[in-house]
Amino acid sequence: MRWNGRLAISRCHPRPSYKTTLAILSREAYSATGKKAALFPCCPRDSRLSKNRTVRPSKQLDEPEMEARGSSRGGGAAAGKMTMRVLLLSVLLMATASRSRAQLQVGFYDTLCPAAEIIVQEEVSKAVSGNPGVAASLVRLHFHDCFVRGCDASVLVDSTPGNTAEKDAQPNTSLRGFDVIDSAKTRLEQACFGVVSCADVLAFAARDALALVGGNAYQVPAGRRDGNVSSAQETNGNLPPPSASVSQLNQIFGSKGLSQAEMVTLSGAHTIGNAHCSSFSNRLYSYGPNAGGQDPSMDPSYLAALTQQCPQQPAAGSAATVAMDPVTPTAFDTNYYANVVANRGLLTSDQALLADPTTAAQVVGYTNSPDSFQADFAAAMIKMGGIGVLTGNSGTIRTNCRVVS
């Protein structure tokens, strides 16, 4: 590509990149020698540009012409130069705004790394076939990543002597599935070194995990880049606690751009996986104003079964877990909502969805419309996967998901 008062084009781009814009502004937009410069050669999508075809703007003004026009309007040369400066500043601002709105896209790796999604799917399939519980772990891992700093794979980073990373924050100590991401990433680096981000691997893995246990398969827009920061402190206030009310859930989900309806939908992820006894033991042994009773909203037979699985005085070092859905614990279905309607929601935040009149109707509706739930859940996962993403020149591509580049 050469600059000589005109632009020789070998490939058609609908708009110049951010870096190209800066180069134009600094080198070619306004030449002190009076040479003309083509700021933005336009390439319509249906155009057929031959190699080195020259694209000229319809009309350009060199410095003498600008000064003449400025003088004719009473502004002189200074007015002409000021007009050009304003124009160039506007161009730069538009380019910057365009860059900040960079979008994820389906098929992002079709050319860059054609086997990317296949490799991830194979590794997830291998893991889930050996342990169906891995599916819930991968979905939860993606959720916890996106809700802290956005979907930037910061949850995958290991702590160092000088930094406690997200994964070691109290809400994340029970996260699993890191080894599946590591396996997929190792293969991806062998196939396409430094191309596929850890954040995209995590988004693909969550989708594939759901599909393997009965969820709808959906297309994942990709192009995320990885973050360079992971701090345990940033989990505070960003992840919903198991004791959350609907109001608290709305506040946390709303801060991520998700609606109440999407919050209820994404809560359906609790139809698979397990919960530690410690996350709901207050409902069994220390409920109410005196912290000494049992939650009266819980189905009595369910409560009795839970007290057997989670004794009030657990054995030392016990980390007992209970299936979130005791009926079909490894199937992604609507039994979660049926359980909530039957007062068998495991967590306080689960049962709260029925107790609150603004969410109860949606909970009941999903029990009778599994297809609607599956479609809504896929759409909500796609939206969640776009929270706070880094794209373009932001962030990095880690070759090891556990280590910040």
mmCIF file of C-alpha atoms in Angstrom:
data_model
loop_
_atom_site.group_PDB
_atom_site.id
_atom_site.type_symbol
_atom_site.label_atom_id
_atom_site.label_comp_id
_atom_site.label_asym_id
_atom_site.label_seq_id
_atom_site.Cartn_x
_atom_site.Cartn_y
_atom_site.Cartn_z
ATOM 1 C CA MET A 1 0.000 0.000 0.000
ATOM 2 C CA ARG A 2 1.438 3.434 -0.905
ATOM 3 C CA TRP A 3 0.458 6.968 -0.080
ATOM 4 C CA ASN A 4 1.016 9.615 -2.762
ATOM 5 C CA GLY A 5 -1.974 11.898 -2.600
ATOM 6 C CA ARG A 6 -4.123 8.865 -3.354
ATOM 7 C CA LEU A 7 -4.580 5.367 -2.013
ATOM 8 C CA ALA A 8 -3.614 2.224 -3.903
ATOM 9 C CA ILE A 9 -5.791 -0.627 -2.677
ATOM 10 C CA SER A 10 -5.111 -4.320 -2.971
ATOM 11 C CA ARG A 11 -7.887 -5.453 -0.623
ATOM 12 C CA CYS A 12 -11.238 -3.900 0.135
ATOM 13 C CA HIS A 13 -12.041 -2.926 3.722
ATOM 14 C CA PRO A 14 -15.388 -1.334 4.623
ATOM 15 C CA ARG A 15 -13.628 1.020 7.030
ATOM 16 C CA PRO A 16 -10.032 1.550 8.090
ATOM 17 C CA SER A 17 -8.787 0.049 11.324
ATOM 18 C CA TYR A 18 -8.061 2.124 14.381
ATOM 19 C CA LYS A 19 -4.314 1.976 13.734
ATOM 20 C CA THR A 20 -4.791 2.848 10.073
ATOM 21 C CA THR A 21 -6.886 5.835 11.083
ATOM 22 C CA LEU A 22 -4.135 7.083 13.355
ATOM 23 C CA ALA A 23 -1.599 6.640 10.589
ATOM 24 C CA ILE A 24 -3.774 8.579 8.182
ATOM 25 C CA LEU A 25 -4.304 11.380 10.651
ATOM 26 C CA SER A 26 -0.628 11.708 11.488
ATOM 27 C CA ARG A 27 0.875 11.222 8.019
ATOM 28 C CA GLU A 28 -1.568 11.897 5.255
ATOM 29 C CA ALA A 29 -4.694 13.733 6.305
ATOM 30 C CA TYR A 30 -3.261 17.179 5.915
ATOM 31 C CA SER A 31 0.067 17.602 4.187
ATOM 32 C CA ALA A 32 2.104 20.732 4.755
ATOM 33 C CA THR A 33 3.249 20.508 1.144
ATOM 34 C CA GLY A 34 -0.285 20.846 -0.124
ATOM 35 C CA LYS A 35 -0.594 17.268 -1.386
ATOM 36 C CA LYS A 36 -4.045 15.758 -1.423
ATOM 37 C CA ALA A 37 -4.803 12.711 0.690
ATOM 38 C CA ALA A 38 -7.617 10.190 0.471
ATOM 39 C CA LEU A 39 -8.864 9.824 4.019
ATOM 40 C CA PHE A 40 -11.406 7.081 3.645
ATOM 41 C CA PRO A 41 -11.611 5.156 0.381
ATOM 42 C CA CYS A 42 -15.050 3.575 0.371
ATOM 43 C CA CYS A 43 -15.500 -0.001 -0.767
ATOM 44 C CA PRO A 44 -19.153 -0.982 -1.179
ATOM 45 C CA ARG A 45 -19.791 -4.603 -0.315
ATOM 46 C CA ASP A 46 -20.793 -5.421 -3.871
ATOM 47 C CA SER A 47 -17.858 -3.653 -5.475
ATOM 48 C CA ARG A 48 -15.208 -5.506 -7.460
ATOM 49 C CA LEU A 49 -11.866 -3.848 -6.954
ATOM 50 C CA SER A 50 -9.004 -5.004 -9.083
ATOM 51 C CA LYS A 51 -5.508 -5.023 -7.681
ATOM 52 C CA ASN A 52 -4.063 -1.550 -7.196
ATOM 53 C CA ARG A 53 -7.242 0.167 -8.288
ATOM 54 C CA THR A 54 -7.033 3.798 -7.164
ATOM 55 C CA VAL A 55 -9.886 5.227 -5.147
ATOM 56 C CA ARG A 56 -10.162 9.011 -5.010
ATOM 57 C CA PRO A 57 -12.576 11.065 -2.951
ATOM 58 C CA SER A 58 -15.118 12.932 -5.045
ATOM 59 C CA LYS A 59 -13.624 16.287 -4.091
ATOM 60 C CA GLN A 60 -10.616 17.269 -1.996
ATOM 61 C CA LEU A 61 -9.192 20.599 -1.070
ATOM 62 C CA ASP A 62 -5.508 21.254 -0.839
ATOM 63 C CA GLU A 63 -4.175 23.889 1.543
ATOM 64 C CA PRO A 64 -4.369 26.903 -0.813
ATOM 65 C CA GLU A 65 -7.965 26.070 -1.711
ATOM 66 C CA MET A 66 -8.905 25.747 1.928
ATOM 67 C CA GLU A 67 -7.285 29.028 2.759
ATOM 68 C CA ALA A 68 -9.103 30.676 -0.129
ATOM 69 C CA ARG A 69 -12.455 29.361 0.991
ATOM 70 C CA GLY A 70 -11.749 30.301 4.567
ATOM 71 C CA SER A 71 -10.838 33.827 3.465
ATOM 72 C CA SER A 72 -13.934 34.157 1.312
ATOM 73 C CA ARG A 73 -16.052 33.475 4.387
ATOM 74 C CA GLY A 74 -14.145 35.919 6.495
ATOM 75 C CA GLY A 75 -12.293 33.295 8.506
ATOM 76 C CA GLY A 76 -8.917 33.344 6.723
ATOM 77 C CA ALA A 77 -6.418 30.514 6.652
ATOM 78 C CA ALA A 78 -6.830 29.912 10.382
ATOM 79 C CA ALA A 79 -10.513 29.099 9.922
ATOM 80 C CA GLY A 80 -9.694 26.606 7.177
ATOM 81 C CA LYS A 81 -7.092 24.886 9.298
ATOM 82 C CA MET A 82 -9.413 24.858 12.290
ATOM 83 C CA THR A 83 -12.137 23.248 10.177
ATOM 84 C CA MET A 84 -9.736 20.524 9.126
ATOM 85 C CA ARG A 85 -8.639 19.928 12.703
ATOM 86 C CA VAL A 86 -12.258 19.566 13.803
ATOM 87 C CA LEU A 87 -12.899 17.171 10.925
ATOM 88 C CA LEU A 88 -9.894 15.050 11.791
ATOM 89 C CA LEU A 89 -10.833 14.975 15.468
ATOM 90 C CA SER A 90 -14.346 13.851 14.552
ATOM 91 C CA VAL A 91 -12.930 11.116 12.341
ATOM 92 C CA LEU A 92 -10.686 9.883 15.142
ATOM 93 C CA LEU A 93 -13.548 9.865 17.646
ATOM 94 C CA MET A 94 -15.764 7.917 15.251
ATOM 95 C CA ALA A 95 -13.005 5.388 14.657
ATOM 96 C CA THR A 96 -12.486 5.002 18.389
ATOM 97 C CA ALA A 97 -16.210 4.522 19.004
ATOM 98 C CA SER A 98 -16.400 1.961 16.212
ATOM 99 C CA ARG A 99 -13.507 0.068 17.749
ATOM 100 C CA SER A 100 -15.145 0.040 21.175
ATOM 101 C CA ARG A 101 -18.318 -1.464 19.677
ATOM 102 C CA ALA A 102 -16.470 -4.399 18.159
ATOM 103 C CA GLN A 103 -18.841 -7.360 18.084
ATOM 104 C CA LEU A 104 -18.379 -11.049 18.666
ATOM 105 C CA GLN A 105 -19.332 -13.202 15.706
ATOM 106 C CA VAL A 106 -20.406 -16.760 15.016
ATOM 107 C CA GLY A 107 -17.757 -18.653 13.079
ATOM 108 C CA PHE A 108 -14.969 -16.362 14.249
ATOM 109 C CA TYR A 109 -12.398 -19.164 13.947
ATOM 110 C CA ASP A 110 -13.648 -20.674 10.683
ATOM 111 C CA THR A 111 -10.594 -19.349 8.866
ATOM 112 C CA LEU A 112 -8.199 -18.641 11.739
ATOM 113 C CA CYS A 113 -8.466 -22.100 13.320
ATOM 114 C CA PRO A 114 -11.125 -24.231 11.590
ATOM 115 C CA ALA A 115 -10.944 -27.096 14.093
ATOM 116 C CA ALA A 116 -11.267 -24.892 17.184
ATOM 117 C CA GLU A 117 -14.840 -25.697 18.180
ATOM 118 C CA ILE A 118 -14.447 -29.363 17.247
ATOM 119 C CA ILE A 119 -11.410 -29.720 19.514
ATOM 120 C CA VAL A 120 -13.241 -28.166 22.460
ATOM 121 C CA GLN A 121 -16.297 -30.338 21.862
ATOM 122 C CA GLU A 122 -14.185 -33.487 21.788
ATOM 123 C CA GLU A 123 -12.492 -32.683 25.091
ATOM 124 C CA VAL A 124 -15.784 -31.791 26.768
ATOM 125 C CA SER A 125 -17.433 -34.950 25.458
ATOM 126 C CA LYS A 126 -14.578 -37.059 26.799
ATOM 127 C CA ALA A 127 -14.870 -35.461 30.244
ATOM 128 C CA VAL A 128 -18.678 -35.610 30.490
ATOM 129 C CA SER A 129 -18.802 -39.235 29.356
ATOM 130 C CA GLY A 130 -16.472 -40.099 32.225
ATOM 131 C CA ASN A 131 -18.318 -37.931 34.758
ATOM 132 C CA PRO A 132 -21.679 -36.347 33.827
ATOM 133 C CA GLY A 133 -21.281 -33.907 36.713
ATOM 134 C CA VAL A 134 -18.583 -32.111 34.738
ATOM 135 C CA ALA A 135 -21.318 -30.551 32.588
ATOM 136 C CA ALA A 136 -22.658 -28.512 35.496
ATOM 137 C CA SER A 137 -19.114 -27.594 36.519
ATOM 138 C CA LEU A 138 -18.324 -26.093 33.116
ATOM 139 C CA VAL A 139 -21.557 -24.099 32.975
ATOM 140 C CA ARG A 140 -20.898 -22.739 36.469
ATOM 141 C CA LEU A 141 -17.300 -21.933 35.565
ATOM 142 C CA HIS A 142 -18.464 -19.835 32.607
ATOM 143 C CA PHE A 143 -21.076 -18.073 34.753
ATOM 144 C CA HIS A 144 -18.575 -17.199 37.491
ATOM 145 C CA ASP A 145 -16.130 -15.935 34.889
ATOM 146 C CA CYS A 146 -18.604 -13.633 33.159
ATOM 147 C CA PHE A 147 -19.949 -12.111 36.378
ATOM 148 C CA VAL A 148 -16.519 -10.904 37.522
ATOM 149 C CA ARG A 149 -14.727 -8.521 35.116
ATOM 150 C CA GLY A 150 -16.757 -9.903 32.203
ATOM 151 C CA CYS A 151 -16.158 -13.038 30.114
ATOM 152 C CA ASP A 152 -12.370 -12.727 29.997
ATOM 153 C CA ALA A 153 -11.195 -16.065 31.453
ATOM 154 C CA SER A 154 -9.948 -14.310 34.593
ATOM 155 C CA VAL A 155 -11.468 -17.125 36.667
ATOM 156 C CA LEU A 156 -8.972 -19.560 35.134
ATOM 157 C CA VAL A 157 -5.864 -17.719 36.340
ATOM 158 C CA ASP A 158 -3.840 -19.279 39.152
ATOM 159 C CA SER A 159 -2.857 -17.301 42.225
ATOM 160 C CA THR A 160 0.753 -16.205 42.664
ATOM 161 C CA PRO A 161 2.740 -15.218 45.769
ATOM 162 C CA GLY A 162 1.840 -11.612 45.084
ATOM 163 C CA ASN A 163 -1.782 -12.038 44.012
ATOM 164 C CA THR A 164 -4.788 -14.061 45.134
ATOM 165 C CA ALA A 165 -6.739 -14.803 41.972
ATOM 166 C CA GLU A 166 -10.506 -15.113 41.498
ATOM 167 C CA LYS A 167 -10.542 -18.894 41.666
ATOM 168 C CA ASP A 168 -9.313 -18.765 45.264
ATOM 169 C CA ALA A 169 -12.026 -16.385 46.461
ATOM 170 C CA GLN A 170 -14.496 -18.015 48.857
ATOM 171 C CA PRO A 171 -17.405 -18.246 46.362
ATOM 172 C CA ASN A 172 -15.127 -19.957 43.831
ATOM 173 C CA THR A 173 -13.287 -22.532 45.901
ATOM 174 C CA SER A 174 -15.753 -25.237 44.826
ATOM 175 C CA LEU A 175 -15.381 -24.539 41.106
ATOM 176 C CA ARG A 176 -14.408 -27.520 38.964
ATOM 177 C CA GLY A 177 -13.651 -28.196 35.314
ATOM 178 C CA PHE A 178 -10.337 -26.366 35.008
ATOM 179 C CA ASP A 179 -8.637 -29.526 33.747
ATOM 180 C CA VAL A 180 -11.089 -29.800 30.849
ATOM 181 C CA ILE A 181 -10.253 -26.274 29.732
ATOM 182 C CA ASP A 182 -6.542 -27.037 30.088
ATOM 183 C CA SER A 183 -6.837 -30.139 27.901
ATOM 184 C CA ALA A 184 -8.720 -28.294 25.186
ATOM 185 C CA LYS A 185 -6.307 -25.367 25.284
ATOM 186 C CA THR A 186 -3.259 -27.653 24.993
ATOM 187 C CA ARG A 187 -4.656 -29.198 21.823
ATOM 188 C CA LEU A 188 -5.641 -25.813 20.430
ATOM 189 C CA GLU A 189 -2.139 -24.443 20.920
ATOM 190 C CA GLN A 190 -0.764 -27.420 19.019
ATOM 191 C CA ALA A 191 -3.208 -26.860 16.177
ATOM 192 C CA CYS A 192 -3.246 -23.046 16.054
ATOM 193 C CA PHE A 193 -0.665 -21.441 18.295
ATOM 194 C CA GLY A 194 -1.752 -18.219 19.975
ATOM 195 C CA VAL A 195 -5.074 -17.946 18.140
ATOM 196 C CA VAL A 196 -7.957 -19.192 20.303
ATOM 197 C CA SER A 197 -8.583 -17.343 23.564
ATOM 198 C CA CYS A 198 -9.237 -19.073 26.861
ATOM 199 C CA ALA A 199 -12.411 -16.994 27.201
ATOM 200 C CA ASP A 200 -13.768 -18.477 23.974
ATOM 201 C CA VAL A 201 -12.739 -21.991 25.013
ATOM 202 C CA LEU A 202 -14.784 -21.548 28.185
ATOM 203 C CA ALA A 203 -17.816 -20.262 26.275
ATOM 204 C CA PHE A 204 -17.639 -23.166 23.802
ATOM 205 C CA ALA A 205 -17.174 -25.678 26.620
ATOM 206 C CA ALA A 206 -20.258 -24.479 28.509
ATOM 207 C CA ARG A 207 -22.369 -24.749 25.362
ATOM 208 C CA ASP A 208 -21.066 -28.229 24.548
ATOM 209 C CA ALA A 209 -21.546 -29.435 28.118
ATOM 210 C CA LEU A 210 -25.196 -28.387 28.088
ATOM 211 C CA ALA A 211 -25.838 -30.080 24.754
ATOM 212 C CA LEU A 212 -24.377 -33.344 26.054
ATOM 213 C CA VAL A 213 -26.841 -33.523 28.965
ATOM 214 C CA GLY A 214 -29.992 -32.513 27.124
ATOM 215 C CA GLY A 215 -29.744 -28.768 26.586
ATOM 216 C CA ASN A 216 -30.290 -27.035 23.274
ATOM 217 C CA ALA A 217 -27.186 -26.663 21.142
ATOM 218 C CA TYR A 218 -26.652 -23.045 20.141
ATOM 219 C CA GLN A 219 -24.127 -21.061 18.155
ATOM 220 C CA VAL A 220 -21.569 -19.208 20.249
ATOM 221 C CA PRO A 221 -20.430 -15.813 18.947
ATOM 222 C CA ALA A 222 -16.669 -15.717 19.473
ATOM 223 C CA GLY A 223 -13.755 -13.317 19.299
ATOM 224 C CA ARG A 224 -13.260 -12.734 23.014
ATOM 225 C CA ARG A 225 -9.792 -11.974 24.267
ATOM 226 C CA ASP A 226 -8.323 -12.824 27.638
ATOM 227 C CA GLY A 227 -7.932 -10.434 30.535
ATOM 228 C CA ASN A 228 -4.686 -9.595 32.278
ATOM 229 C CA VAL A 229 -6.137 -9.186 35.776
ATOM 230 C CA SER A 230 -7.598 -11.704 38.204
ATOM 231 C CA SER A 231 -8.300 -10.619 41.769
ATOM 232 C CA ALA A 232 -10.168 -12.486 44.483
ATOM 233 C CA GLN A 233 -11.405 -9.195 45.923
ATOM 234 C CA GLU A 234 -13.381 -8.446 42.767
ATOM 235 C CA THR A 235 -15.722 -11.352 43.394
ATOM 236 C CA ASN A 236 -17.249 -9.390 46.286
ATOM 237 C CA GLY A 237 -20.766 -8.310 45.385
ATOM 238 C CA ASN A 238 -20.577 -9.746 41.871
ATOM 239 C CA LEU A 239 -21.640 -13.337 42.521
ATOM 240 C CA PRO A 240 -25.085 -14.107 43.977
ATOM 241 C CA PRO A 241 -24.924 -15.877 47.354
ATOM 242 C CA PRO A 242 -27.087 -18.980 47.909
ATOM 243 C CA SER A 243 -29.147 -16.984 50.414
ATOM 244 C CA ALA A 244 -29.999 -14.199 47.951
ATOM 245 C CA SER A 245 -33.492 -12.736 47.708
ATOM 246 C CA VAL A 246 -35.124 -11.884 44.389
ATOM 247 C CA SER A 247 -34.269 -8.244 45.017
ATOM 248 C CA GLN A 248 -30.601 -9.109 45.507
ATOM 249 C CA LEU A 249 -30.602 -11.363 42.461
ATOM 250 C CA ASN A 250 -32.133 -8.600 40.362
ATOM 251 C CA GLN A 251 -29.502 -6.150 41.538
ATOM 252 C CA ILE A 252 -26.586 -8.443 40.679
ATOM 253 C CA PHE A 253 -27.956 -9.685 37.366
ATOM 254 C CA GLY A 254 -29.142 -6.203 36.456
ATOM 255 C CA SER A 255 -25.651 -4.820 36.976
ATOM 256 C CA LYS A 256 -24.527 -7.202 34.226
ATOM 257 C CA GLY A 257 -27.227 -6.062 31.830
ATOM 258 C CA LEU A 258 -29.472 -9.076 32.404
ATOM 259 C CA SER A 259 -33.202 -8.759 33.059
ATOM 260 C CA GLN A 260 -35.260 -10.362 35.803
ATOM 261 C CA ALA A 261 -36.689 -12.811 33.265
ATOM 262 C CA GLU A 262 -33.173 -13.787 32.198
ATOM 263 C CA MET A 263 -32.214 -14.205 35.848
ATOM 264 C CA VAL A 264 -35.068 -16.667 36.356
ATOM 265 C CA THR A 265 -34.083 -18.485 33.173
ATOM 266 C CA LEU A 266 -30.400 -18.766 34.068
ATOM 267 C CA SER A 267 -31.338 -20.003 37.541
ATOM 268 C CA GLY A 268 -32.550 -23.093 35.689
ATOM 269 C CA ALA A 269 -28.908 -24.141 35.432
ATOM 270 C CA HIS A 270 -29.498 -25.515 38.942
ATOM 271 C CA THR A 271 -31.321 -28.419 37.341
ATOM 272 C CA ILE A 272 -27.904 -30.109 37.085
ATOM 273 C CA GLY A 273 -24.990 -30.337 39.481
ATOM 274 C CA ASN A 274 -24.539 -30.473 43.236
ATOM 275 C CA ALA A 275 -24.444 -28.034 46.134
ATOM 276 C CA HIS A 276 -22.381 -28.283 49.296
ATOM 277 C CA CYS A 277 -24.372 -28.800 52.482
ATOM 278 C CA SER A 278 -22.898 -25.602 53.860
ATOM 279 C CA SER A 279 -24.703 -23.568 51.193
ATOM 280 C CA PHE A 280 -28.167 -24.418 52.560
ATOM 281 C CA SER A 281 -27.601 -25.837 56.065
ATOM 282 C CA ASN A 282 -29.122 -22.694 57.571
ATOM 283 C CA ARG A 283 -32.486 -23.817 56.174
ATOM 284 C CA LEU A 284 -32.123 -27.085 58.061
ATOM 285 C CA TYR A 285 -30.777 -26.016 61.436
ATOM 286 C CA SER A 286 -30.500 -22.268 61.955
ATOM 287 C CA TYR A 287 -33.439 -20.645 60.205
ATOM 288 C CA GLY A 288 -35.537 -17.776 61.471
ATOM 289 C CA PRO A 289 -35.060 -14.817 63.800
ATOM 290 C CA ASN A 290 -33.558 -16.972 66.538
ATOM 291 C CA ALA A 291 -31.417 -18.936 64.073
ATOM 292 C CA GLY A 292 -32.519 -22.186 65.602
ATOM 293 C CA GLY A 293 -35.358 -23.483 63.468
ATOM 294 C CA GLN A 294 -36.052 -25.042 60.093
ATOM 295 C CA ASP A 295 -37.329 -23.292 56.998
ATOM 296 C CA PRO A 296 -41.138 -23.729 57.080
ATOM 297 C CA SER A 297 -41.392 -23.144 53.331
ATOM 298 C CA MET A 298 -39.506 -26.372 52.574
ATOM 299 C CA ASP A 299 -41.449 -29.558 51.859
ATOM 300 C CA PRO A 300 -41.237 -31.612 55.105
ATOM 301 C CA SER A 301 -40.262 -34.881 53.439
ATOM 302 C CA TYR A 302 -37.560 -33.129 51.439
ATOM 303 C CA LEU A 303 -36.278 -31.409 54.571
ATOM 304 C CA ALA A 304 -36.083 -34.749 56.386
ATOM 305 C CA ALA A 305 -34.115 -36.292 53.529
ATOM 306 C CA LEU A 306 -31.674 -33.393 53.518
ATOM 307 C CA THR A 307 -31.017 -33.638 57.250
ATOM 308 C CA GLN A 308 -30.013 -37.256 56.681
ATOM 309 C CA GLN A 309 -27.569 -36.294 53.947
ATOM 310 C CA CYS A 310 -26.277 -33.213 55.763
ATOM 311 C CA PRO A 311 -26.098 -33.844 59.527
ATOM 312 C CA GLN A 312 -25.925 -30.859 61.834
ATOM 313 C CA GLN A 313 -22.553 -32.012 63.129
ATOM 314 C CA PRO A 314 -20.710 -33.240 60.032
ATOM 315 C CA ALA A 315 -17.568 -35.284 60.322
ATOM 316 C CA ALA A 316 -14.349 -33.315 60.463
ATOM 317 C CA GLY A 317 -13.219 -32.313 57.005
ATOM 318 C CA SER A 318 -16.525 -33.330 55.449
ATOM 319 C CA ALA A 319 -17.429 -31.660 52.171
ATOM 320 C CA ALA A 320 -20.711 -33.447 51.546
ATOM 321 C CA THR A 321 -22.800 -32.397 48.559
ATOM 322 C CA VAL A 322 -26.407 -32.888 47.519
ATOM 323 C CA ALA A 323 -27.886 -33.017 44.020
ATOM 324 C CA MET A 324 -29.576 -29.757 43.067
ATOM 325 C CA ASP A 325 -32.314 -31.796 41.396
ATOM 326 C CA PRO A 326 -32.827 -35.121 43.205
ATOM 327 C CA VAL A 327 -35.041 -36.480 40.414
ATOM 328 C CA THR A 328 -32.871 -36.077 37.292
ATOM 329 C CA PRO A 329 -29.562 -34.692 38.606
ATOM 330 C CA THR A 330 -27.608 -35.083 35.368
ATOM 331 C CA ALA A 331 -30.317 -34.131 32.856
ATOM 332 C CA PHE A 332 -30.800 -30.562 31.703
ATOM 333 C CA ASP A 333 -34.577 -30.255 31.943
ATOM 334 C CA THR A 334 -37.295 -28.268 33.719
ATOM 335 C CA ASN A 335 -37.404 -30.378 36.873
ATOM 336 C CA TYR A 336 -35.662 -27.555 38.700
ATOM 337 C CA TYR A 337 -38.788 -25.419 38.304
ATOM 338 C CA ALA A 338 -41.074 -28.322 39.207
ATOM 339 C CA ASN A 339 -39.043 -28.800 42.376
ATOM 340 C CA VAL A 340 -39.364 -25.125 43.271
ATOM 341 C CA VAL A 341 -43.138 -25.227 42.722
ATOM 342 C CA ALA A 342 -43.266 -28.270 45.031
ATOM 343 C CA ASN A 343 -41.301 -26.345 47.692
ATOM 344 C CA ARG A 344 -38.258 -28.483 47.017
ATOM 345 C CA GLY A 345 -35.922 -25.737 45.937
ATOM 346 C CA LEU A 346 -32.558 -26.489 47.530
ATOM 347 C CA LEU A 347 -31.107 -23.015 48.023
ATOM 348 C CA THR A 348 -32.835 -20.034 49.590
ATOM 349 C CA SER A 349 -32.346 -18.198 46.301
ATOM 350 C CA ASP A 350 -34.113 -21.020 44.446
ATOM 351 C CA GLN A 351 -37.234 -21.077 46.603
ATOM 352 C CA ALA A 352 -37.354 -17.282 46.613
ATOM 353 C CA LEU A 353 -38.342 -17.378 42.941
ATOM 354 C CA LEU A 354 -41.695 -18.929 43.855
ATOM 355 C CA ALA A 355 -42.280 -16.784 46.926
ATOM 356 C CA ASP A 356 -41.900 -13.549 44.977
ATOM 357 C CA PRO A 357 -45.010 -12.745 42.890
ATOM 358 C CA THR A 358 -42.935 -11.026 40.201
ATOM 359 C CA THR A 359 -41.086 -14.243 39.344
ATOM 360 C CA ALA A 360 -43.509 -17.004 40.375
ATOM 361 C CA ALA A 361 -45.486 -16.977 37.121
ATOM 362 C CA GLN A 362 -42.369 -17.583 35.038
ATOM 363 C CA VAL A 363 -41.311 -20.450 37.306
ATOM 364 C CA VAL A 364 -44.720 -22.114 36.988
ATOM 365 C CA GLY A 365 -44.795 -21.443 33.252
ATOM 366 C CA TYR A 366 -41.539 -23.260 32.621
ATOM 367 C CA THR A 367 -42.834 -26.412 34.317
ATOM 368 C CA ASN A 368 -45.382 -26.692 31.505
ATOM 369 C CA SER A 369 -43.217 -25.457 28.644
ATOM 370 C CA PRO A 370 -39.841 -27.195 28.426
ATOM 371 C CA ASP A 371 -39.288 -26.032 24.853
ATOM 372 C CA SER A 372 -39.695 -22.399 25.867
ATOM 373 C CA PHE A 373 -37.235 -22.873 28.705
ATOM 374 C CA GLN A 374 -34.633 -24.484 26.456
ATOM 375 C CA ALA A 375 -34.908 -21.701 23.874
ATOM 376 C CA ASP A 376 -34.848 -18.969 26.509
ATOM 377 C CA PHE A 377 -31.873 -20.524 28.263
ATOM 378 C CA ALA A 378 -29.823 -20.698 25.077
ATOM 379 C CA ALA A 379 -30.598 -17.041 24.332
ATOM 380 C CA ALA A 380 -29.713 -16.002 27.883
ATOM 381 C CA MET A 381 -26.409 -17.894 27.721
ATOM 382 C CA ILE A 382 -25.491 -16.115 24.500
ATOM 383 C CA LYS A 383 -26.283 -12.760 26.088
ATOM 384 C CA MET A 384 -24.393 -13.625 29.261
ATOM 385 C CA GLY A 385 -21.423 -14.639 27.124
ATOM 386 C CA GLY A 386 -21.178 -11.067 25.866
ATOM 387 C CA ILE A 387 -20.805 -9.420 29.282
ATOM 388 C CA GLY A 388 -17.779 -7.129 29.425
ATOM 389 C CA VAL A 389 -15.904 -8.901 26.646
ATOM 390 C CA LEU A 390 -12.494 -7.770 25.425
ATOM 391 C CA THR A 391 -12.158 -7.711 21.642
ATOM 392 C CA GLY A 392 -9.957 -6.300 18.917
ATOM 393 C CA ASN A 393 -6.674 -5.086 20.374
ATOM 394 C CA SER A 394 -7.860 -5.222 23.985
ATOM 395 C CA GLY A 395 -6.633 -7.965 26.272
ATOM 396 C CA THR A 396 -4.453 -10.808 25.053
ATOM 397 C CA ILE A 397 -4.500 -14.441 23.946
ATOM 398 C CA ARG A 398 -3.057 -16.599 26.708
ATOM 399 C CA THR A 399 -1.194 -19.716 25.635
ATOM 400 C CA ASN A 400 -1.661 -21.082 29.157
ATOM 401 C CA CYS A 401 -5.057 -20.234 30.610
ATOM 402 C CA ARG A 402 -3.686 -20.335 34.149
ATOM 403 C CA VAL A 403 -1.000 -17.716 33.600
ATOM 404 C CA VAL A 404 -1.465 -14.057 32.695
ATOM 405 C CA SER A 405 0.578 -13.258 29.601
#
